[in-house]
Tab-separated table of C-alpha atoms in Angstrom:
chain	number	residue	atom	x	y	z
A	1	UNK	CA	18.833	42.485	-21.151
A	2	UNK	CA	16.265	40.219	-22.003
A	3	UNK	CA	13.052	40.525	-23.381
A	4	UNK	CA	10.316	38.981	-21.344
A	5	UNK	CA	7.844	38.696	-24.181
A	6	UNK	CA	10.335	36.134	-26.194
A	7	UNK	CA	10.338	33.778	-23.018
A	8	UNK	CA	7.916	30.945	-24.258
A	9	UNK	CA	6.723	29.857	-20.871
A	10	UNK	CA	4.474	30.878	-17.949
A	11	UNK	CA	6.339	32.776	-15.248
A	12	UNK	CA	5.157	32.201	-11.972
A	13	UNK	CA	7.761	32.511	-9.659
A	14	UNK	CA	11.081	34.540	-8.716
A	15	UNK	CA	13.588	32.550	-6.530
A	16	UNK	CA	17.072	33.946	-5.586
A	17	UNK	CA	19.262	30.617	-4.763
A	18	UNK	CA	20.294	27.154	-6.253
A	19	UNK	CA	23.120	28.601	-8.167
A	20	UNK	CA	25.462	26.042	-7.126
A	21	UNK	CA	23.209	23.184	-8.232
A	22	UNK	CA	22.686	24.655	-11.679
A	23	UNK	CA	23.427	23.252	-15.195
A	24	UNK	CA	24.855	25.143	-18.009
A	25	UNK	CA	22.638	24.170	-21.229
A	26	UNK	CA	22.370	25.745	-24.492
A	27	UNK	CA	19.319	27.757	-25.170
A	28	UNK	CA	17.419	25.087	-27.139
A	29	UNK	CA	16.840	22.971	-24.147
A	30	UNK	CA	14.688	25.779	-22.334
A	31	UNK	CA	12.092	27.835	-23.044
A	32	UNK	CA	13.780	31.160	-23.892
A	33	UNK	CA	14.849	32.489	-27.136
A	34	UNK	CA	16.887	35.562	-27.154
A	35	UNK	CA	19.822	34.860	-24.969
A	36	UNK	CA	22.992	33.002	-25.587
A	37	UNK	CA	23.620	31.337	-22.280
A	38	UNK	CA	21.419	29.988	-19.210
A	39	UNK	CA	21.354	27.506	-16.043
A	40	UNK	CA	18.730	25.175	-15.379
A	41	UNK	CA	17.950	23.711	-12.527
A	42	UNK	CA	15.935	20.670	-12.646
A	43	UNK	CA	12.460	21.102	-10.571
A	44	UNK	CA	10.749	17.922	-11.897
A	45	UNK	CA	7.562	19.130	-14.577
A	46	UNK	CA	9.115	22.865	-13.700
A	47	UNK	CA	12.490	24.460	-14.745
A	48	UNK	CA	13.999	27.180	-12.730
A	49	UNK	CA	16.133	29.420	-15.132
A	50	UNK	CA	19.161	31.912	-13.933
A	51	UNK	CA	19.748	34.147	-16.676
A	52	UNK	CA	23.629	35.196	-16.897
A	53	UNK	CA	23.993	39.011	-16.327
A	54	UNK	CA	20.345	39.098	-15.168
A	55	UNK	CA	19.693	39.248	-11.500
A	56	UNK	CA	17.103	36.384	-10.563
A	57	UNK	CA	15.833	33.140	-11.056
A	58	UNK	CA	12.619	32.870	-13.002
A	59	UNK	CA	10.699	29.437	-12.798
A	60	UNK	CA	8.851	28.651	-16.111
A	61	UNK	CA	6.130	26.338	-16.450
A	62	UNK	CA	6.198	23.844	-19.123
A	63	UNK	CA	4.025	25.259	-21.983
A	64	UNK	CA	2.523	21.924	-22.907
A	65	UNK	CA	1.837	18.324	-22.016
A	66	UNK	CA	4.459	16.907	-23.929
A	67	UNK	CA	7.086	19.167	-22.223
A	68	UNK	CA	5.783	18.381	-18.826
A	69	UNK	CA	6.445	14.352	-19.285
A	70	UNK	CA	9.575	15.167	-20.856
A	71	UNK	CA	10.655	16.767	-17.281
A	72	UNK	CA	9.695	13.334	-15.757
A	73	UNK	CA	11.402	11.207	-17.834
A	74	UNK	CA	14.515	10.154	-15.512
A	75	UNK	CA	11.962	9.278	-13.124
A	76	UNK	CA	9.694	7.440	-14.847
A	77	UNK	CA	12.504	5.276	-16.470
A	78	UNK	CA	13.894	5.012	-13.175
A	79	UNK	CA	10.656	3.946	-11.576
A	80	UNK	CA	10.007	1.155	-14.597
A	81	UNK	CA	13.481	-0.244	-14.295
A	82	UNK	CA	12.755	-0.601	-10.384
A	83	UNK	CA	9.607	-2.337	-11.438
A	84	UNK	CA	11.373	-4.944	-13.686
A	85	UNK	CA	13.983	-5.434	-11.021
A	86	UNK	CA	11.448	-7.220	-9.153
A	87	UNK	CA	9.707	-10.637	-10.014
A	88	UNK	CA	6.213	-10.347	-10.178
A	89	UNK	CA	4.617	-13.433	-11.449
A	90	UNK	CA	0.684	-13.744	-11.093
A	91	UNK	CA	-0.008	-14.186	-7.533
A	92	UNK	CA	3.439	-12.959	-6.340
A	93	UNK	CA	3.366	-9.048	-6.844
A	94	UNK	CA	3.590	-7.983	-3.703
A	95	UNK	CA	7.008	-6.866	-4.072
A	96	UNK	CA	5.976	-4.615	-6.988
A	97	UNK	CA	2.978	-3.478	-5.200
A	98	UNK	CA	4.775	-1.808	-2.806
A	99	UNK	CA	7.150	-0.171	-5.496
A	100	UNK	CA	4.390	1.585	-6.958
A	101	UNK	CA	2.769	2.399	-3.930
A	102	UNK	CA	5.611	4.483	-2.460
A	103	UNK	CA	5.864	6.072	-6.075
A	104	UNK	CA	2.349	6.950	-5.578
A	105	UNK	CA	3.019	8.582	-2.027
A	106	UNK	CA	5.879	10.570	-3.543
A	107	UNK	CA	4.033	12.032	-6.449
A	108	UNK	CA	1.371	13.410	-3.883
A	109	UNK	CA	-1.685	11.270	-4.831
A	110	UNK	CA	-4.846	12.331	-2.781
A	111	UNK	CA	-5.132	8.628	-1.737
A	112	UNK	CA	-3.479	5.391	-2.229
A	113	UNK	CA	-5.029	2.030	-1.061
A	114	UNK	CA	-4.390	-1.622	-1.786
A	115	UNK	CA	-7.742	-3.911	-1.940
A	116	UNK	CA	-7.966	-7.074	-0.510
A	117	UNK	CA	-7.322	-9.015	-3.832
A	118	UNK	CA	-4.031	-7.252	-3.966
A	119	UNK	CA	-4.592	-4.475	-6.423
A	120	UNK	CA	-3.268	-1.065	-6.024
A	121	UNK	CA	-5.377	1.872	-6.774
A	122	UNK	CA	-4.549	5.600	-6.366
A	123	UNK	CA	-6.522	8.471	-6.834
A	124	UNK	CA	-5.993	11.956	-8.417
A	125	UNK	CA	-9.198	14.059	-7.976
A	126	UNK	CA	-12.144	14.250	-5.804
A	127	UNK	CA	-14.793	14.514	-8.368
A	128	UNK	CA	-17.781	11.907	-8.431
A	129	UNK	CA	-17.063	10.816	-12.016
A	130	UNK	CA	-14.333	8.479	-12.201
A	131	UNK	CA	-12.106	7.708	-15.294
A	132	UNK	CA	-9.585	4.889	-14.805
A	133	UNK	CA	-6.376	4.145	-16.429
A	134	UNK	CA	-5.596	0.519	-15.524
A	135	UNK	CA	-2.582	-1.716	-16.127
A	136	UNK	CA	-1.845	-5.674	-14.916
A	137	UNK	CA	1.422	-5.615	-13.162
A	138	UNK	CA	1.678	-9.516	-13.160
A	139	UNK	CA	3.876	-10.812	-15.689
A	140	UNK	CA	4.431	-14.510	-17.054
A	141	UNK	CA	7.507	-16.431	-16.281
A	142	UNK	CA	10.911	-15.716	-17.781
A	143	UNK	CA	11.107	-19.529	-19.201
A	144	UNK	CA	14.826	-20.133	-19.736
A	145	UNK	CA	17.153	-17.155	-19.089
A	146	UNK	CA	19.835	-18.349	-21.589
A	147	UNK	CA	17.309	-17.477	-24.270
A	148	UNK	CA	17.449	-13.738	-23.465
A	149	UNK	CA	19.600	-11.149	-24.572
A	150	UNK	CA	20.388	-9.601	-21.455
A	151	UNK	CA	19.130	-9.967	-17.516
A	152	UNK	CA	14.891	-9.928	-17.817
A	153	UNK	CA	15.276	-8.670	-14.023
A	154	UNK	CA	18.027	-5.914	-14.930
A	155	UNK	CA	15.806	-3.150	-16.859
A	156	UNK	CA	18.346	-2.839	-19.532
A	157	UNK	CA	18.493	0.482	-20.995
A	158	UNK	CA	19.355	2.327	-24.331
A	159	UNK	CA	18.463	5.557	-25.819
A	160	UNK	CA	15.503	3.588	-27.315
A	161	UNK	CA	14.395	0.935	-25.184
A	162	UNK	CA	13.979	-0.479	-21.734
A	163	UNK	CA	14.402	-4.268	-21.637
A	164	UNK	CA	13.071	-6.901	-19.415
A	165	UNK	CA	10.476	-9.063	-18.372
A	166	UNK	CA	6.937	-6.707	-18.232
A	167	UNK	CA	8.750	-3.645	-19.775
A	168	UNK	CA	6.070	-3.736	-22.324
A	169	UNK	CA	3.186	-6.195	-21.155
A	170	UNK	CA	2.362	-4.257	-18.775
A	171	UNK	CA	4.761	-2.057	-16.057
A	172	UNK	CA	5.653	0.517	-18.750
A	173	UNK	CA	2.014	1.022	-18.871
A	174	UNK	CA	1.388	1.834	-14.818
A	175	UNK	CA	4.856	3.546	-14.972
A	176	UNK	CA	2.966	6.192	-17.918
A	177	UNK	CA	-0.217	6.037	-16.240
A	178	UNK	CA	1.193	6.944	-12.833
A	179	UNK	CA	2.983	10.231	-14.430
A	180	UNK	CA	0.149	11.069	-16.464
A	181	UNK	CA	-2.233	11.613	-13.387
A	182	UNK	CA	0.472	13.623	-11.420
A	183	UNK	CA	0.712	15.849	-14.968
A	184	UNK	CA	-2.949	16.474	-15.566
A	185	UNK	CA	-3.248	17.806	-12.047
A	186	UNK	CA	-0.073	19.881	-11.655
A	187	UNK	CA	-1.320	21.614	-15.266
A	188	UNK	CA	-4.687	21.879	-13.706
A	189	UNK	CA	-6.320	19.444	-16.330
A	190	UNK	CA	-8.756	17.824	-14.107
A	191	UNK	CA	-12.207	18.932	-14.354
A	192	UNK	CA	-13.516	19.712	-10.379
A	193	UNK	CA	-16.099	16.476	-11.101
A	194	UNK	CA	-13.682	14.028	-11.859
A	195	UNK	CA	-11.386	11.687	-10.368
A	196	UNK	CA	-8.728	9.797	-12.095
A	197	UNK	CA	-8.278	6.592	-10.772
A	198	UNK	CA	-5.056	4.477	-11.397
A	199	UNK	CA	-5.255	1.057	-10.976
A	200	UNK	CA	-2.193	-1.490	-10.902
A	201	UNK	CA	-4.098	-4.668	-11.116
A	202	UNK	CA	-3.292	-8.373	-10.323
A	203	UNK	CA	-3.171	-11.919	-11.707
A	204	UNK	CA	-4.488	-10.962	-14.992
A	205	UNK	CA	-2.405	-13.331	-16.596
A	206	UNK	CA	-3.248	-16.214	-14.583
A	207	UNK	CA	-7.292	-15.295	-14.817
A	208	UNK	CA	-8.307	-12.137	-17.205
A	209	UNK	CA	-10.745	-10.243	-15.946
A	210	UNK	CA	-10.632	-11.436	-12.100
A	211	UNK	CA	-8.961	-7.900	-10.771
A	212	UNK	CA	-12.032	-5.860	-12.233
A	213	UNK	CA	-14.377	-7.963	-11.092
A	214	UNK	CA	-13.082	-7.771	-7.875
A	215	UNK	CA	-12.586	-3.862	-8.034
A	216	UNK	CA	-16.255	-3.586	-9.295
A	217	UNK	CA	-18.192	-5.920	-7.457
A	218	UNK	CA	-15.979	-6.189	-4.279
A	219	UNK	CA	-14.405	-2.566	-3.823
A	220	UNK	CA	-17.981	-1.104	-5.091
A	221	UNK	CA	-16.044	1.562	-7.703
A	222	UNK	CA	-17.773	1.064	-11.268
A	223	UNK	CA	-15.649	3.904	-13.495
A	224	UNK	CA	-17.367	6.124	-16.365
A	225	UNK	CA	-14.975	4.333	-18.618
A	226	UNK	CA	-11.791	2.523	-18.119
A	227	UNK	CA	-8.293	3.226	-20.284
A	228	UNK	CA	-6.024	-0.071	-20.774
A	229	UNK	CA	-2.658	0.881	-20.982
A	230	UNK	CA	-2.057	-2.592	-22.964
A	231	UNK	CA	0.463	-2.132	-25.478
A	232	UNK	CA	-0.889	-1.561	-29.326
A	233	UNK	CA	2.003	-0.247	-31.009
A	234	UNK	CA	1.194	3.425	-30.267
A	235	UNK	CA	-2.609	2.662	-31.431
A	236	UNK	CA	-5.447	4.166	-29.673
A	237	UNK	CA	-8.124	1.475	-29.923
A	238	UNK	CA	-11.750	1.381	-28.887
A	239	UNK	CA	-12.938	-1.574	-27.307
A	240	UNK	CA	-11.322	-4.515	-25.094
A	241	UNK	CA	-10.718	-8.290	-25.213
A	242	UNK	CA	-13.561	-10.025	-22.426
A	243	UNK	CA	-13.473	-13.152	-20.810
A	244	UNK	CA	-15.938	-15.653	-20.725
A	245	UNK	CA	-16.196	-19.115	-18.539
A	246	UNK	CA	-19.002	-21.421	-19.222
A	247	UNK	CA	-20.116	-24.462	-17.326
A	248	UNK	CA	-21.145	-27.324	-18.999
A	249	UNK	CA	-22.731	-30.443	-17.269
A	250	UNK	CA	-23.314	-33.649	-18.807
A	251	UNK	CA	-24.994	-36.769	-16.943
A	252	UNK	CA	-24.020	-40.176	-17.490
A	253	UNK	CA	-23.968	-43.822	-15.579
A	254	UNK	CA	-20.751	-44.731	-14.265
A	255	UNK	CA	-19.429	-48.418	-14.390
A	256	UNK	CA	-16.258	-50.187	-14.311
A	257	UNK	CA	-13.464	-49.881	-17.272
A	258	UNK	CA	-14.110	-53.824	-17.864
A	259	UNK	CA	-17.590	-53.603	-18.381
A	260	UNK	CA	-17.848	-50.428	-20.455
A	261	UNK	CA	-21.292	-51.439	-21.969
A	262	UNK	CA	-22.888	-50.954	-18.556
A	263	UNK	CA	-22.134	-47.386	-18.618
A	264	UNK	CA	-23.375	-44.111	-20.213
A	265	UNK	CA	-20.271	-42.168	-21.163
A	266	UNK	CA	-20.680	-38.253	-20.712
A	267	UNK	CA	-18.080	-37.883	-22.175
A	268	UNK	CA	-19.227	-39.576	-25.827
A	269	UNK	CA	-22.564	-37.307	-25.075
A	270	UNK	CA	-20.379	-34.108	-25.450
A	271	UNK	CA	-18.537	-35.061	-28.191
A	272	UNK	CA	-22.426	-35.722	-30.057
């Protein structure tokens, strides 16, 4: 007999099928500590558990955010590898944009849209306050492919890394952000007055800042603040390097190269 008090999770449903798809696991892989053997059926961030000699299946909610993220690990890594396989240098991001659009729609985002610049924006929640999580999805080129240890467009994966162009900078960031908003909604972590805006932005490598200038000035979206998923070796930092373009006009007098003394060289004035 099972002591229900020892099940370290919130039970919220009872199911009677799915025996055929169950996978036998050890007790440490589920949130029950008093049984020797059980079966699990992966249900995303939920786990359906059928206990031997107990005539029901119960569905256990993961007890915290970390466990919820672990439940999505296979889907997240597959999604990241799919993005890596699509070349997406600046101004050539359409393929990865459509890949992201499909993933957001699969995860049940409230709204998914692509603006005129090419940024893809996913909305989760309906509150007036907007918190944005941003990742640029364009990459630099691969250079000489012979210098790569593995195919940069393969998404080579081990137990510790996923390798390829954009894996860190910054498609890994958008994969995390897209699933983070999904988990927040599923766990009831979205306040009623907040909307999470996940932005997969374009042309950052060529013109840092252009994408958000467009979102603010043209799309008319101004978040309370923005979380950038730029890689930081696991650290959390306040602030982000910006971009400034300055135009300087210096007037001179043109002349023929055979008689430079007749002119007034504007370049010399800039040097002075």
